[in-house]
Amino acid sequence: MKRVKLWDKEFEVSLPYADIQLAIKQMAEKMKTDLEGKETLFICILNGAFMFASELMKELELTDAEITFLKLASYIGTSSSGEVKELIGLNEVISGRTVVILEDIVDTGHTIKGVIEQLEGKGAKEVKVATLLFKPDALKVDIKLDYVGLEIPNDFIVGFGLDYDRRGRNLKDIYTLV
Ligand code: IMP
Ligand code: MG
Protein backbone atom coordinates (compact mmCIF):
# COMPACT_ATOMS: atom_id res chain seq x y z
CA MET A 1 0.00 0.00 0.00
CA LYS A 2 1.11 3.53 -0.82
CA ARG A 3 2.35 5.48 2.20
CA VAL A 4 3.05 9.15 2.94
CA LYS A 5 4.71 10.92 5.87
CA LEU A 6 3.20 14.23 7.01
CA TRP A 7 5.12 15.96 9.80
CA ASP A 8 5.69 13.21 12.41
CA LYS A 9 3.02 10.75 11.23
CA GLU A 10 2.72 7.96 8.64
CA PHE A 11 -0.42 7.44 6.60
CA GLU A 12 -1.47 4.59 4.29
CA VAL A 13 -3.93 4.71 1.36
CA SER A 14 -7.39 3.59 2.46
CA LEU A 15 -9.62 5.03 -0.29
CA PRO A 16 -8.06 5.29 -3.74
CA TYR A 17 -9.17 8.15 -5.97
CA ALA A 18 -11.19 5.78 -8.21
CA ASP A 19 -13.44 4.83 -5.25
CA ILE A 20 -13.90 8.50 -4.28
CA GLN A 21 -14.79 9.40 -7.87
CA LEU A 22 -17.38 6.62 -8.08
CA ALA A 23 -18.99 7.67 -4.78
CA ILE A 24 -19.24 11.29 -6.02
CA LYS A 25 -20.79 10.20 -9.34
CA GLN A 26 -23.44 8.19 -7.46
CA MET A 27 -24.21 11.14 -5.16
CA ALA A 28 -24.50 13.47 -8.14
CA GLU A 29 -27.05 11.24 -9.89
CA LYS A 30 -29.33 11.27 -6.87
CA MET A 31 -28.84 14.98 -6.17
CA LYS A 32 -29.48 16.00 -9.76
CA THR A 33 -32.99 14.53 -9.78
CA ASP A 34 -33.80 16.09 -6.38
CA LEU A 35 -32.42 19.54 -7.14
CA GLU A 36 -33.20 20.20 -10.80
CA GLY A 37 -35.28 23.40 -11.14
CA LYS A 38 -34.74 24.48 -7.50
CA GLU A 39 -32.22 27.31 -8.09
CA THR A 40 -30.04 25.77 -5.39
CA LEU A 41 -27.36 27.65 -3.50
CA PHE A 42 -24.49 25.28 -2.70
CA ILE A 43 -22.33 26.22 0.28
CA CYS A 44 -18.86 24.68 0.26
CA ILE A 45 -17.32 24.48 3.74
CA LEU A 46 -13.68 25.52 3.46
CA ASN A 47 -11.01 24.43 3.62
CA GLY A 48 -11.72 20.69 3.60
CA ALA A 49 -14.58 20.46 1.08
CA PHE A 50 -12.90 22.25 -1.83
CA MET A 51 -11.94 19.12 -3.81
CA PHE A 52 -15.25 17.37 -3.16
CA ALA A 53 -17.25 20.48 -4.13
CA SER A 54 -15.27 20.91 -7.33
CA GLU A 55 -15.81 17.32 -8.49
CA LEU A 56 -19.44 17.16 -7.41
CA MET A 57 -20.42 20.42 -9.11
CA LYS A 58 -18.84 19.26 -12.38
CA GLU A 59 -20.81 16.01 -12.23
CA LEU A 60 -24.08 17.79 -11.36
CA GLU A 61 -24.12 20.10 -14.40
CA LEU A 62 -27.08 22.10 -13.05
CA THR A 63 -27.84 25.23 -15.07
CA ASP A 64 -29.69 27.07 -12.29
CA ALA A 65 -27.22 26.49 -9.43
CA GLU A 66 -24.91 28.88 -7.54
CA ILE A 67 -21.94 28.09 -5.31
CA THR A 68 -20.46 30.05 -2.43
CA PHE A 69 -17.97 29.40 0.36
CA LEU A 70 -17.98 29.47 4.15
CA LYS A 71 -14.66 29.16 5.90
CA LEU A 72 -14.65 27.39 9.26
CA ALA A 73 -11.99 25.85 11.48
CA SER A 74 -12.38 23.38 14.35
CA TYR A 75 -9.64 20.74 14.18
CA ILE A 76 -6.33 21.08 15.99
CA GLY A 77 -3.88 18.26 15.13
CA THR A 78 -5.81 14.99 14.90
CA SER A 79 -8.84 15.78 17.07
CA SER A 80 -11.76 18.19 16.99
CA SER A 81 -11.32 21.19 19.30
CA GLY A 82 -15.10 21.25 19.85
CA GLU A 83 -15.14 24.97 19.13
CA VAL A 84 -16.00 26.04 15.57
CA LYS A 85 -14.58 29.36 14.41
CA GLU A 86 -15.99 31.26 11.42
CA LEU A 87 -13.09 32.67 9.41
CA ILE A 88 -15.01 33.89 6.33
CA GLY A 89 -18.80 34.31 6.44
CA LEU A 90 -21.64 34.38 3.90
CA ASN A 91 -22.86 37.48 2.04
CA GLU A 92 -25.64 35.85 0.00
CA VAL A 93 -29.38 36.18 0.65
CA ILE A 94 -30.39 32.85 2.22
CA SER A 95 -34.03 33.64 2.98
CA GLY A 96 -36.48 31.55 0.95
CA ARG A 97 -33.78 29.51 -0.79
CA THR A 98 -32.93 25.83 -1.13
CA VAL A 99 -29.40 25.50 0.21
CA VAL A 100 -27.14 22.46 0.13
CA ILE A 101 -24.14 22.34 2.46
CA LEU A 102 -21.12 20.62 0.92
CA GLU A 103 -18.88 19.11 3.60
CA ASP A 104 -15.81 16.88 3.36
CA ILE A 105 -16.58 14.80 6.44
CA VAL A 106 -19.08 14.57 9.27
CA ASP A 107 -17.27 13.42 12.40
CA THR A 108 -18.88 14.51 15.71
CA GLY A 109 -21.44 16.48 13.67
CA HIS A 110 -20.96 19.71 15.68
CA THR A 111 -19.72 21.71 12.68
CA ILE A 112 -22.55 20.74 10.37
CA LYS A 113 -25.18 21.23 13.09
CA GLY A 114 -23.90 24.78 13.63
CA VAL A 115 -24.08 25.54 9.92
CA ILE A 116 -27.61 24.08 9.59
CA GLU A 117 -28.80 26.24 12.51
CA GLN A 118 -27.18 29.34 11.04
CA LEU A 119 -28.91 28.79 7.67
CA GLU A 120 -32.28 28.02 9.24
CA GLY A 121 -31.89 31.17 11.31
CA LYS A 122 -31.41 33.15 8.10
CA GLY A 123 -34.75 31.82 6.80
CA ALA A 124 -33.68 29.17 4.26
CA LYS A 125 -36.65 27.37 2.71
CA GLU A 126 -34.85 24.04 2.76
CA VAL A 127 -31.41 23.04 4.13
CA LYS A 128 -29.83 19.84 2.85
CA VAL A 129 -26.47 18.30 3.71
CA ALA A 130 -24.15 16.50 1.28
CA THR A 131 -21.03 15.03 2.83
CA LEU A 132 -18.42 12.99 1.01
CA LEU A 133 -17.51 11.03 4.16
CA PHE A 134 -19.30 10.10 7.35
CA LYS A 135 -17.91 8.49 10.53
CA PRO A 136 -21.11 7.06 12.10
CA ASP A 137 -19.26 5.90 15.23
CA ALA A 138 -18.07 9.44 16.02
CA LEU A 139 -21.45 11.18 15.70
CA LYS A 140 -22.50 13.05 18.86
CA VAL A 141 -25.45 15.18 17.73
CA ASP A 142 -28.85 14.61 16.17
CA ILE A 143 -28.68 15.59 12.51
CA LYS A 144 -30.06 14.38 9.18
CA LEU A 145 -27.58 13.77 6.37
CA ASP A 146 -29.32 13.90 2.99
CA TYR A 147 -26.46 12.67 0.82
CA VAL A 148 -23.49 10.60 2.04
CA GLY A 149 -20.71 9.44 -0.28
CA LEU A 150 -18.98 6.84 1.92
CA GLU A 151 -19.26 5.69 5.53
CA ILE A 152 -15.84 5.14 7.10
CA PRO A 153 -14.42 3.84 10.42
CA ASN A 154 -13.61 6.24 13.23
CA ASP A 155 -9.94 6.70 12.26
CA PHE A 156 -8.07 9.90 11.43
CA ILE A 157 -7.67 10.41 7.67
CA VAL A 158 -6.05 12.87 5.28
CA GLY A 159 -6.13 13.63 1.56
CA PHE A 160 -8.71 14.81 -0.98
CA GLY A 161 -9.13 18.07 0.93
CA LEU A 162 -8.59 16.77 4.46
CA ASP A 163 -5.47 17.77 6.38
CA TYR A 164 -3.24 16.94 9.28
CA ASP A 165 -2.03 20.33 10.57
CA ARG A 166 -2.42 21.95 7.12
CA ARG A 167 -0.63 19.20 5.20
CA GLY A 168 -2.13 16.48 3.01
CA ARG A 169 -5.09 18.42 1.56
CA ASN A 170 -3.56 18.28 -1.91
CA LEU A 171 -3.33 14.47 -2.05
CA LYS A 172 -5.58 12.75 -4.59
CA ASP A 173 -6.27 9.57 -2.57
CA ILE A 174 -7.48 9.31 1.03
CA TYR A 175 -5.02 7.95 3.61
CA THR A 176 -5.52 6.59 7.15
CA LEU A 177 -3.16 7.22 10.04
CA VAL A 178 -0.94 4.16 10.59
P1 IMP B 1 -17.09 17.62 13.33
O1 IMP B 1 -17.56 18.98 13.73
O2 IMP B 1 -16.54 16.85 14.49
O3 IMP B 1 -18.16 16.82 12.58
O4 IMP B 1 -15.84 17.78 12.40
C1 IMP B 1 -15.95 18.24 11.17
C2 IMP B 1 -14.66 18.82 10.63
O5 IMP B 1 -13.48 18.29 11.23
C3 IMP B 1 -14.60 18.41 9.19
O6 IMP B 1 -15.16 19.42 8.41
C4 IMP B 1 -13.13 18.24 8.93
O7 IMP B 1 -12.61 19.43 8.43
C5 IMP B 1 -12.54 17.92 10.27
N1 IMP B 1 -12.27 16.46 10.37
C6 IMP B 1 -13.07 15.49 10.90
N2 IMP B 1 -12.52 14.28 10.83
C7 IMP B 1 -11.31 14.46 10.23
C8 IMP B 1 -10.26 13.54 9.85
O8 IMP B 1 -10.29 12.32 10.03
N3 IMP B 1 -9.19 14.12 9.23
C9 IMP B 1 -9.08 15.45 8.98
N4 IMP B 1 -10.04 16.33 9.33
C10 IMP B 1 -11.15 15.84 9.93
MG1 MG C 1 -14.43 20.45 6.92
PDB file of C-alpha atoms and ligand atoms in Angstrom:
ATOM      1  CA  MET A   1       0.000   0.000   0.000  1.00  0.00           C
ATOM      2  CA  LYS A   2       1.115   3.526  -0.823  1.00  0.00           C
ATOM      3  CA  ARG A   3       2.347   5.484   2.204  1.00  0.00           C
ATOM      4  CA  VAL A   4       3.054   9.152   2.939  1.00  0.00           C
ATOM      5  CA  LYS A   5       4.709  10.918   5.874  1.00  0.00           C
ATOM      6  CA  LEU A   6       3.203  14.233   7.012  1.00  0.00           C
ATOM      7  CA  TRP A   7       5.120  15.955   9.802  1.00  0.00           C
ATOM      8  CA  ASP A   8       5.686  13.207  12.413  1.00  0.00           C
ATOM      9  CA  LYS A   9       3.016  10.752  11.233  1.00  0.00           C
ATOM     10  CA  GLU A  10       2.717   7.964   8.639  1.00  0.00           C
ATOM     11  CA  PHE A  11      -0.420   7.443   6.600  1.00  0.00           C
ATOM     12  CA  GLU A  12      -1.470   4.592   4.294  1.00  0.00           C
ATOM     13  CA  VAL A  13      -3.933   4.708   1.356  1.00  0.00           C
ATOM     14  CA  SER A  14      -7.390   3.589   2.463  1.00  0.00           C
ATOM     15  CA  LEU A  15      -9.615   5.027  -0.292  1.00  0.00           C
ATOM     16  CA  PRO A  16      -8.063   5.288  -3.736  1.00  0.00           C
ATOM     17  CA  TYR A  17      -9.171   8.149  -5.973  1.00  0.00           C
ATOM     18  CA  ALA A  18     -11.195   5.777  -8.214  1.00  0.00           C
ATOM     19  CA  ASP A  19     -13.435   4.834  -5.254  1.00  0.00           C
ATOM     20  CA  ILE A  20     -13.903   8.497  -4.283  1.00  0.00           C
ATOM     21  CA  GLN A  21     -14.789   9.400  -7.866  1.00  0.00           C
ATOM     22  CA  LEU A  22     -17.382   6.621  -8.084  1.00  0.00           C
ATOM     23  CA  ALA A  23     -18.990   7.675  -4.777  1.00  0.00           C
ATOM     24  CA  ILE A  24     -19.237  11.286  -6.017  1.00  0.00           C
ATOM     25  CA  LYS A  25     -20.787  10.197  -9.338  1.00  0.00           C
ATOM     26  CA  GLN A  26     -23.439   8.195  -7.463  1.00  0.00           C
ATOM     27  CA  MET A  27     -24.209  11.142  -5.156  1.00  0.00           C
ATOM     28  CA  ALA A  28     -24.504  13.467  -8.143  1.00  0.00           C
ATOM     29  CA  GLU A  29     -27.049  11.241  -9.888  1.00  0.00           C
ATOM     30  CA  LYS A  30     -29.328  11.272  -6.866  1.00  0.00           C
ATOM     31  CA  MET A  31     -28.840  14.984  -6.166  1.00  0.00           C
ATOM     32  CA  LYS A  32     -29.482  16.001  -9.756  1.00  0.00           C
ATOM     33  CA  THR A  33     -32.991  14.525  -9.776  1.00  0.00           C
ATOM     34  CA  ASP A  34     -33.800  16.085  -6.379  1.00  0.00           C
ATOM     35  CA  LEU A  35     -32.421  19.538  -7.141  1.00  0.00           C
ATOM     36  CA  GLU A  36     -33.204  20.199 -10.798  1.00  0.00           C
ATOM     37  CA  GLY A  37     -35.277  23.395 -11.140  1.00  0.00           C
ATOM     38  CA  LYS A  38     -34.740  24.483  -7.499  1.00  0.00           C
ATOM     39  CA  GLU A  39     -32.215  27.310  -8.094  1.00  0.00           C
ATOM     40  CA  THR A  40     -30.044  25.766  -5.388  1.00  0.00           C
ATOM     41  CA  LEU A  41     -27.363  27.654  -3.499  1.00  0.00           C
ATOM     42  CA  PHE A  42     -24.493  25.277  -2.696  1.00  0.00           C
ATOM     43  CA  ILE A  43     -22.333  26.217   0.285  1.00  0.00           C
ATOM     44  CA  CYS A  44     -18.862  24.676   0.261  1.00  0.00           C
ATOM     45  CA  ILE A  45     -17.318  24.477   3.735  1.00  0.00           C
ATOM     46  CA  LEU A  46     -13.675  25.519   3.460  1.00  0.00           C
ATOM     47  CA  ASN A  47     -11.011  24.430   3.625  1.00  0.00           C
ATOM     48  CA  GLY A  48     -11.722  20.694   3.604  1.00  0.00           C
ATOM     49  CA  ALA A  49     -14.577  20.459   1.079  1.00  0.00           C
ATOM     50  CA  PHE A  50     -12.904  22.249  -1.829  1.00  0.00           C
ATOM     51  CA  MET A  51     -11.942  19.118  -3.810  1.00  0.00           C
ATOM     52  CA  PHE A  52     -15.252  17.368  -3.162  1.00  0.00           C
ATOM     53  CA  ALA A  53     -17.250  20.479  -4.132  1.00  0.00           C
ATOM     54  CA  SER A  54     -15.268  20.908  -7.329  1.00  0.00           C
ATOM     55  CA  GLU A  55     -15.806  17.323  -8.493  1.00  0.00           C
ATOM     56  CA  LEU A  56     -19.436  17.162  -7.408  1.00  0.00           C
ATOM     57  CA  MET A  57     -20.420  20.425  -9.106  1.00  0.00           C
ATOM     58  CA  LYS A  58     -18.839  19.257 -12.380  1.00  0.00           C
ATOM     59  CA  GLU A  59     -20.813  16.007 -12.229  1.00  0.00           C
ATOM     60  CA  LEU A  60     -24.082  17.794 -11.360  1.00  0.00           C
ATOM     61  CA  GLU A  61     -24.117  20.099 -14.400  1.00  0.00           C
ATOM     62  CA  LEU A  62     -27.081  22.096 -13.050  1.00  0.00           C
ATOM     63  CA  THR A  63     -27.839  25.226 -15.071  1.00  0.00           C
ATOM     64  CA  ASP A  64     -29.694  27.069 -12.287  1.00  0.00           C
ATOM     65  CA  ALA A  65     -27.220  26.492  -9.426  1.00  0.00           C
ATOM     66  CA  GLU A  66     -24.909  28.879  -7.541  1.00  0.00           C
ATOM     67  CA  ILE A  67     -21.943  28.089  -5.310  1.00  0.00           C
ATOM     68  CA  THR A  68     -20.457  30.051  -2.434  1.00  0.00           C
ATOM     69  CA  PHE A  69     -17.966  29.399   0.358  1.00  0.00           C
ATOM     70  CA  LEU A  70     -17.984  29.466   4.149  1.00  0.00           C
ATOM     71  CA  LYS A  71     -14.657  29.158   5.904  1.00  0.00           C
ATOM     72  CA  LEU A  72     -14.653  27.387   9.256  1.00  0.00           C
ATOM     73  CA  ALA A  73     -11.988  25.851  11.476  1.00  0.00           C
ATOM     74  CA  SER A  74     -12.377  23.381  14.347  1.00  0.00           C
ATOM     75  CA  TYR A  75      -9.644  20.740  14.176  1.00  0.00           C
ATOM     76  CA  ILE A  76      -6.330  21.075  15.988  1.00  0.00           C
ATOM     77  CA  GLY A  77      -3.881  18.260  15.132  1.00  0.00           C
ATOM     78  CA  THR A  78      -5.810  14.989  14.899  1.00  0.00           C
ATOM     79  CA  SER A  79      -8.839  15.782  17.074  1.00  0.00           C
ATOM     80  CA  SER A  80     -11.759  18.189  16.992  1.00  0.00           C
ATOM     81  CA  SER A  81     -11.324  21.193  19.301  1.00  0.00           C
ATOM     82  CA  GLY A  82     -15.098  21.249  19.853  1.00  0.00           C
ATOM     83  CA  GLU A  83     -15.145  24.973  19.135  1.00  0.00           C
ATOM     84  CA  VAL A  84     -15.997  26.038  15.567  1.00  0.00           C
ATOM     85  CA  LYS A  85     -14.583  29.358  14.410  1.00  0.00           C
ATOM     86  CA  GLU A  86     -15.993  31.256  11.416  1.00  0.00           C
ATOM     87  CA  LEU A  87     -13.091  32.674   9.406  1.00  0.00           C
ATOM     88  CA  ILE A  88     -15.006  33.893   6.327  1.00  0.00           C
ATOM     89  CA  GLY A  89     -18.802  34.309   6.445  1.00  0.00           C
ATOM     90  CA  LEU A  90     -21.639  34.384   3.897  1.00  0.00           C
ATOM     91  CA  ASN A  91     -22.860  37.479   2.042  1.00  0.00           C
ATOM     92  CA  GLU A  92     -25.641  35.846   0.000  1.00  0.00           C
ATOM     93  CA  VAL A  93     -29.375  36.180   0.651  1.00  0.00           C
ATOM     94  CA  ILE A  94     -30.392  32.854   2.220  1.00  0.00           C
ATOM     95  CA  SER A  95     -34.029  33.636   2.976  1.00  0.00           C
ATOM     96  CA  GLY A  96     -36.484  31.545   0.948  1.00  0.00           C
ATOM     97  CA  ARG A  97     -33.780  29.505  -0.794  1.00  0.00           C
ATOM     98  CA  THR A  98     -32.935  25.830  -1.127  1.00  0.00           C
ATOM     99  CA  VAL A  99     -29.398  25.503   0.206  1.00  0.00           C
ATOM    100  CA  VAL A 100     -27.141  22.462   0.129  1.00  0.00           C
ATOM    101  CA  ILE A 101     -24.140  22.339   2.462  1.00  0.00           C
ATOM    102  CA  LEU A 102     -21.115  20.623   0.921  1.00  0.00           C
ATOM    103  CA  GLU A 103     -18.882  19.107   3.599  1.00  0.00           C
ATOM    104  CA  ASP A 104     -15.812  16.878   3.361  1.00  0.00           C
ATOM    105  CA  ILE A 105     -16.583  14.797   6.444  1.00  0.00           C
ATOM    106  CA  VAL A 106     -19.082  14.571   9.271  1.00  0.00           C
ATOM    107  CA  ASP A 107     -17.271  13.419  12.398  1.00  0.00           C
ATOM    108  CA  THR A 108     -18.878  14.505  15.712  1.00  0.00           C
ATOM    109  CA  GLY A 109     -21.436  16.483  13.672  1.00  0.00           C
ATOM    110  CA  HIS A 110     -20.958  19.706  15.676  1.00  0.00           C
ATOM    111  CA  THR A 111     -19.720  21.707  12.682  1.00  0.00           C
ATOM    112  CA  ILE A 112     -22.553  20.739  10.371  1.00  0.00           C
ATOM    113  CA  LYS A 113     -25.177  21.233  13.086  1.00  0.00           C
ATOM    114  CA  GLY A 114     -23.899  24.779  13.633  1.00  0.00           C
ATOM    115  CA  VAL A 115     -24.081  25.543   9.922  1.00  0.00           C
ATOM    116  CA  ILE A 116     -27.609  24.077   9.586  1.00  0.00           C
ATOM    117  CA  GLU A 117     -28.802  26.236  12.506  1.00  0.00           C
ATOM    118  CA  GLN A 118     -27.184  29.341  11.035  1.00  0.00           C
ATOM    119  CA  LEU A 119     -28.909  28.791   7.671  1.00  0.00           C
ATOM    120  CA  GLU A 120     -32.285  28.020   9.245  1.00  0.00           C
ATOM    121  CA  GLY A 121     -31.888  31.174  11.307  1.00  0.00           C
ATOM    122  CA  LYS A 122     -31.410  33.148   8.100  1.00  0.00           C
ATOM    123  CA  GLY A 123     -34.748  31.820   6.798  1.00  0.00           C
ATOM    124  CA  ALA A 124     -33.677  29.174   4.259  1.00  0.00           C
ATOM    125  CA  LYS A 125     -36.649  27.372   2.714  1.00  0.00           C
ATOM    126  CA  GLU A 126     -34.850  24.043   2.756  1.00  0.00           C
ATOM    127  CA  VAL A 127     -31.412  23.039   4.130  1.00  0.00           C
ATOM    128  CA  LYS A 128     -29.829  19.839   2.849  1.00  0.00           C
ATOM    129  CA  VAL A 129     -26.468  18.298   3.709  1.00  0.00           C
ATOM    130  CA  ALA A 130     -24.149  16.503   1.277  1.00  0.00           C
ATOM    131  CA  THR A 131     -21.029  15.029   2.828  1.00  0.00           C
ATOM    132  CA  LEU A 132     -18.416  12.994   1.012  1.00  0.00           C
ATOM    133  CA  LEU A 133     -17.515  11.032   4.157  1.00  0.00           C
ATOM    134  CA  PHE A 134     -19.302  10.099   7.350  1.00  0.00           C
ATOM    135  CA  LYS A 135     -17.909   8.493  10.529  1.00  0.00           C
ATOM    136  CA  PRO A 136     -21.108   7.058  12.096  1.00  0.00           C
ATOM    137  CA  ASP A 137     -19.258   5.896  15.233  1.00  0.00           C
ATOM    138  CA  ALA A 138     -18.071   9.435  16.018  1.00  0.00           C
ATOM    139  CA  LEU A 139     -21.447  11.180  15.704  1.00  0.00           C
ATOM    140  CA  LYS A 140     -22.495  13.049  18.859  1.00  0.00           C
ATOM    141  CA  VAL A 141     -25.446  15.182  17.731  1.00  0.00           C
ATOM    142  CA  ASP A 142     -28.850  14.606  16.168  1.00  0.00           C
ATOM    143  CA  ILE A 143     -28.684  15.592  12.506  1.00  0.00           C
ATOM    144  CA  LYS A 144     -30.061  14.382   9.182  1.00  0.00           C
ATOM    145  CA  LEU A 145     -27.584  13.774   6.375  1.00  0.00           C
ATOM    146  CA  ASP A 146     -29.316  13.901   2.986  1.00  0.00           C
ATOM    147  CA  TYR A 147     -26.461  12.666   0.817  1.00  0.00           C
ATOM    148  CA  VAL A 148     -23.487  10.595   2.041  1.00  0.00           C
ATOM    149  CA  GLY A 149     -20.707   9.440  -0.278  1.00  0.00           C
ATOM    150  CA  LEU A 150     -18.975   6.843   1.916  1.00  0.00           C
ATOM    151  CA  GLU A 151     -19.260   5.690   5.533  1.00  0.00           C
ATOM    152  CA  ILE A 152     -15.844   5.141   7.098  1.00  0.00           C
ATOM    153  CA  PRO A 153     -14.421   3.838  10.420  1.00  0.00           C
ATOM    154  CA  ASN A 154     -13.608   6.241  13.235  1.00  0.00           C
ATOM    155  CA  ASP A 155      -9.939   6.701  12.256  1.00  0.00           C
ATOM    156  CA  PHE A 156      -8.071   9.899  11.427  1.00  0.00           C
ATOM    157  CA  ILE A 157      -7.669  10.407   7.672  1.00  0.00           C
ATOM    158  CA  VAL A 158      -6.052  12.871   5.275  1.00  0.00           C
ATOM    159  CA  GLY A 159      -6.133  13.631   1.560  1.00  0.00           C
ATOM    160  CA  PHE A 160      -8.707  14.811  -0.978  1.00  0.00           C
ATOM    161  CA  GLY A 161      -9.132  18.072   0.928  1.00  0.00           C
ATOM    162  CA  LEU A 162      -8.591  16.766   4.461  1.00  0.00           C
ATOM    163  CA  ASP A 163      -5.470  17.769   6.376  1.00  0.00           C
ATOM    164  CA  TYR A 164      -3.239  16.937   9.283  1.00  0.00           C
ATOM    165  CA  ASP A 165      -2.030  20.330  10.574  1.00  0.00           C
ATOM    166  CA  ARG A 166      -2.422  21.952   7.124  1.00  0.00           C
ATOM    167  CA  ARG A 167      -0.634  19.195   5.203  1.00  0.00           C
ATOM    168  CA  GLY A 168      -2.132  16.481   3.009  1.00  0.00           C
ATOM    169  CA  ARG A 169      -5.086  18.419   1.555  1.00  0.00           C
ATOM    170  CA  ASN A 170      -3.559  18.278  -1.910  1.00  0.00           C
ATOM    171  CA  LEU A 171      -3.327  14.466  -2.051  1.00  0.00           C
ATOM    172  CA  LYS A 172      -5.577  12.748  -4.594  1.00  0.00           C
ATOM    173  CA  ASP A 173      -6.272   9.565  -2.574  1.00  0.00           C
ATOM    174  CA  ILE A 174      -7.477   9.309   1.027  1.00  0.00           C
ATOM    175  CA  TYR A 175      -5.017   7.947   3.611  1.00  0.00           C
ATOM    176  CA  THR A 176      -5.520   6.592   7.147  1.00  0.00           C
ATOM    177  CA  LEU A 177      -3.155   7.218  10.045  1.00  0.00           C
ATOM    178  CA  VAL A 178      -0.939   4.164  10.594  1.00  0.00           C
TER     179      VAL A 178
HETATM  180  P1  IMP B   1     -17.093  17.618  13.327  1.00  0.00           P
HETATM  181  O1  IMP B   1     -17.563  18.981  13.727  1.00  0.00           O
HETATM  182  O2  IMP B   1     -16.537  16.850  14.492  1.00  0.00           O
HETATM  183  O3  IMP B   1     -18.156  16.823  12.581  1.00  0.00           O
HETATM  184  O4  IMP B   1     -15.840  17.780  12.404  1.00  0.00           O
HETATM  185  C1  IMP B   1     -15.948  18.240  11.168  1.00  0.00           C
HETATM  186  C2  IMP B   1     -14.662  18.817  10.627  1.00  0.00           C
HETATM  187  O5  IMP B   1     -13.483  18.294  11.232  1.00  0.00           O
HETATM  188  C3  IMP B   1     -14.601  18.411   9.187  1.00  0.00           C
HETATM  189  O6  IMP B   1     -15.160  19.421   8.405  1.00  0.00           O
HETATM  190  C4  IMP B   1     -13.133  18.235   8.929  1.00  0.00           C
HETATM  191  O7  IMP B   1     -12.611  19.429   8.432  1.00  0.00           O
HETATM  192  C5  IMP B   1     -12.541  17.920  10.265  1.00  0.00           C
HETATM  193  N1  IMP B   1     -12.275  16.457  10.374  1.00  0.00           N
HETATM  194  C6  IMP B   1     -13.070  15.495  10.899  1.00  0.00           C
HETATM  195  N2  IMP B   1     -12.520  14.280  10.833  1.00  0.00           N
HETATM  196  C7  IMP B   1     -11.312  14.458  10.227  1.00  0.00           C
HETATM  197  C8  IMP B   1     -10.257  13.537   9.847  1.00  0.00           C
HETATM  198  O8  IMP B   1     -10.294  12.318  10.034  1.00  0.00           O
HETATM  199  N3  IMP B   1      -9.187  14.122   9.229  1.00  0.00           N
HETATM  200  C9  IMP B   1      -9.081  15.454   8.984  1.00  0.00           C
HETATM  201  N4  IMP B   1     -10.039  16.328   9.329  1.00  0.00           N
HETATM  202  C10 IMP B   1     -11.155  15.843   9.935  1.00  0.00           C
HETATM  203 MG    MG B   2     -14.427  20.449   6.916  1.00  0.00          MG
END
